[in-house]
PDB file of C-alpha atoms in Angstrom:
ATOM      1  CA  MET F   1      -3.985   7.419  -7.139  1.00 82.00           C
ATOM      2  CA  MET F   2      -1.481   9.230  -5.679  1.00 94.00           C
ATOM      3  CA  VAL F   3      -1.609   6.854  -2.397  1.00 95.00           C
ATOM      4  CA  HIS F   4      -1.011   3.809  -4.408  1.00 96.00           C
ATOM      5  CA  ALA F   5       2.388   5.463  -5.555  1.00 97.00           C
ATOM      6  CA  LEU F   6       3.365   6.551  -2.373  1.00 97.00           C
ATOM      7  CA  LEU F   7       2.635   2.742  -0.997  1.00 97.00           C
ATOM      8  CA  PHE F   8       4.575   1.387  -3.911  1.00 98.00           C
ATOM      9  CA  VAL F   9       7.745   3.896  -3.469  1.00 98.00           C
ATOM     10  CA  LEU F  10       7.949   3.186   0.430  1.00 98.00           C
ATOM     11  CA  SER F  11       7.310  -0.623   0.159  1.00 98.00           C
ATOM     12  CA  LEU F  12      10.356  -0.554  -2.813  1.00 98.00           C
ATOM     13  CA  GLY F  13      12.423   2.050  -0.634  1.00 98.00           C
ATOM     14  CA  GLY F  14      11.703  -0.595   2.340  1.00 98.00           C
ATOM     15  CA  PHE F  15      12.830  -3.688   0.279  1.00 98.00           C
ATOM     16  CA  ILE F  16      16.163  -1.661  -1.350  1.00 97.00           C
ATOM     17  CA  CYS F  17      17.068  -0.772   2.319  1.00 97.00           C
ATOM     18  CA  LEU F  18      16.655  -4.723   3.832  1.00 97.00           C
ATOM     19  CA  ALA F  19      18.349  -6.078   0.664  1.00 96.00           C
ATOM     20  CA  LEU F  20      21.407  -3.318   1.224  1.00 95.00           C
ATOM     21  CA  ALA F  21      21.273  -4.714   5.034  1.00 96.00           C
ATOM     22  CA  MET F  22      22.474  -8.260   3.940  1.00 95.00           C
ATOM     23  CA  GLU F  23      26.061  -8.921   3.690  1.00 93.00           C
ATOM     24  CA  ARG F  24      25.347 -10.905   0.668  1.00 92.00           C
ATOM     25  CA  HIS F  25      23.844  -8.072  -1.488  1.00 92.00           C
ATOM     26  CA  GLN F  26      26.468  -5.736  -0.020  1.00 92.00           C
ATOM     27  CA  ARG F  27      29.511  -7.625  -1.574  1.00 91.00           C
ATOM     28  CA  ASP F  28      27.088  -7.914  -4.763  1.00 88.00           C
ATOM     29  CA  LEU F  29      26.417  -4.394  -5.321  1.00 88.00           C
ATOM     30  CA  CYS F  30      29.197  -2.781  -3.470  1.00 88.00           C
ATOM     31  CA  GLY F  31      31.961  -5.189  -3.415  1.00 87.00           C
ATOM     32  CA  HIS F  32      32.565  -5.146   0.143  1.00 92.00           C
ATOM     33  CA  THR F  33      30.505  -5.567   3.204  1.00 93.00           C
ATOM     34  CA  PHE F  34      29.540  -2.733   5.516  1.00 94.00           C
ATOM     35  CA  ALA F  35      30.190  -2.262   9.289  1.00 94.00           C
ATOM     36  CA  GLN F  36      27.781  -3.982  11.675  1.00 95.00           C
ATOM     37  CA  HIS F  37      26.106  -0.606  12.471  1.00 96.00           C
ATOM     38  CA  ARG F  38      25.745   0.359   9.182  1.00 95.00           C
ATOM     39  CA  SER F  39      23.823  -2.788   8.208  1.00 95.00           C
ATOM     40  CA  ARG F  40      21.621  -2.740  11.411  1.00 97.00           C
ATOM     41  CA  GLN F  41      20.976   1.238  10.005  1.00 97.00           C
ATOM     42  CA  TRP F  42      19.949  -0.066   6.784  1.00 96.00           C
ATOM     43  CA  ARG F  43      17.807  -2.540   8.440  1.00 97.00           C
ATOM     44  CA  VAL F  44      15.880  -0.223  10.798  1.00 98.00           C
ATOM     45  CA  ALA F  45      15.493   2.081   7.756  1.00 98.00           C
ATOM     46  CA  GLY F  46      13.869  -0.811   5.835  1.00 98.00           C
ATOM     47  CA  TRP F  47      11.456  -1.852   8.644  1.00 98.00           C
ATOM     48  CA  ALA F  48      10.570   1.873   9.053  1.00 98.00           C
ATOM     49  CA  LEU F  49       9.574   2.495   5.606  1.00 98.00           C
ATOM     50  CA  LEU F  50       7.613  -0.441   5.451  1.00 98.00           C
ATOM     51  CA  LEU F  51       5.606   0.314   8.877  1.00 98.00           C
ATOM     52  CA  LEU F  52       5.431   4.055   7.650  1.00 98.00           C
ATOM     53  CA  ALA F  53       3.602   2.367   4.251  1.00 98.00           C
ATOM     54  CA  LEU F  54       1.226   0.367   6.747  1.00 98.00           C
ATOM     55  CA  VAL F  55       0.602   3.469   8.359  1.00 98.00           C
ATOM     56  CA  MET F  56      -0.306   5.252   5.138  1.00 97.00           C
ATOM     57  CA  ALA F  57      -2.381   2.552   3.798  1.00 97.00           C
ATOM     58  CA  VAL F  58      -4.661   2.038   6.903  1.00 97.00           C
ATOM     59  CA  LEU F  59      -5.016   5.899   7.252  1.00 97.00           C
ATOM     60  CA  ALA F  60      -5.932   6.662   3.527  1.00 96.00           C
ATOM     61  CA  GLN F  61      -8.329   3.446   2.747  1.00 96.00           C
ATOM     62  CA  ARG F  62      -9.056   2.142   6.162  1.00 96.00           C
ATOM     63  CA  VAL F  63      -8.076  -1.210   7.662  1.00 96.00           C
ATOM     64  CA  GLY F  64      -9.687  -3.934   4.780  1.00 94.00           C
ATOM     65  CA  PHE F  65      -8.762  -2.257   1.676  1.00 96.00           C
ATOM     66  CA  GLY F  66      -5.762  -0.695   3.278  1.00 96.00           C
ATOM     67  CA  LEU F  67      -4.243  -4.290   4.028  1.00 97.00           C
ATOM     68  CA  ALA F  68      -4.881  -5.647   0.974  1.00 97.00           C
ATOM     69  CA  SER F  69      -3.674  -3.030  -1.174  1.00 96.00           C
ATOM     70  CA  LEU F  70      -0.448  -2.853   0.830  1.00 97.00           C
ATOM     71  CA  SER F  71      -0.220  -6.496   0.381  1.00 97.00           C
ATOM     72  CA  GLY F  72      -0.087  -5.959  -3.413  1.00 97.00           C
ATOM     73  CA  HIS F  73       2.006  -3.116  -3.328  1.00 98.00           C
ATOM     74  CA  THR F  74       4.847  -5.096  -1.060  1.00 98.00           C
ATOM     75  CA  SER F  75       4.626  -8.209  -3.287  1.00 98.00           C
ATOM     76  CA  VAL F  76       5.271  -6.327  -6.537  1.00 98.00           C
ATOM     77  CA  ALA F  77       8.289  -3.963  -4.717  1.00 98.00           C
ATOM     78  CA  ALA F  78       9.959  -7.149  -3.633  1.00 98.00           C
ATOM     79  CA  GLY F  79       9.398  -8.643  -6.697  1.00 98.00           C
ATOM     80  CA  VAL F  80      11.012  -5.676  -8.280  1.00 98.00           C
ATOM     81  CA  VAL F  81      14.339  -5.867  -6.091  1.00 97.00           C
ATOM     82  CA  VAL F  82      14.492  -9.560  -6.476  1.00 97.00           C
ATOM     83  CA  LEU F  83      14.745  -8.849 -10.479  1.00 97.00           C
ATOM     84  CA  ALA F  84      16.872  -6.125  -9.851  1.00 96.00           C
ATOM     85  CA  LEU F  85      19.307  -7.985  -7.609  1.00 95.00           C
ATOM     86  CA  MET F  86      19.136 -11.222 -10.063  1.00 94.00           C
ATOM     87  CA  LEU F  87      19.798  -8.752 -13.066  1.00 93.00           C
ATOM     88  CA  ARG F  88      22.677  -7.090 -11.542  1.00 91.00           C
ATOM     89  CA  ALA F  89      24.576 -10.440 -10.604  1.00 88.00           C
ATOM     90  CA  ARG F  90      24.117 -11.463 -14.097  1.00 90.00           C
ATOM     91  CA  GLN F  91      25.872  -8.370 -15.457  1.00 87.00           C
ATOM     92  CA  ARG F  92      29.057  -9.150 -13.232  1.00 76.00           C
ATOM     93  CA  PRO F  93      31.387 -11.082 -14.801  1.00 68.00           C
TER      94      PRO F  93
END
């Protein structure tokens, strides 16, 4: 059970970082865009978290079940981030 929580949190963190690497979401969430090197850092952090989730899934659950499990966790995490961004956009005047 802890493996599933860890995979979800890593996936969620990865997609949040990837969202913050995009200029549109930076403007929507922070009101301004970040410097190019800061956006690159967010992008690298996002992919690193997703890669870490992949490694943890394969080590904990073997290749077959680990990849299937990770696919589900990343899908739900991406959906949560998209819904949060949509709700945030609707709250803005």
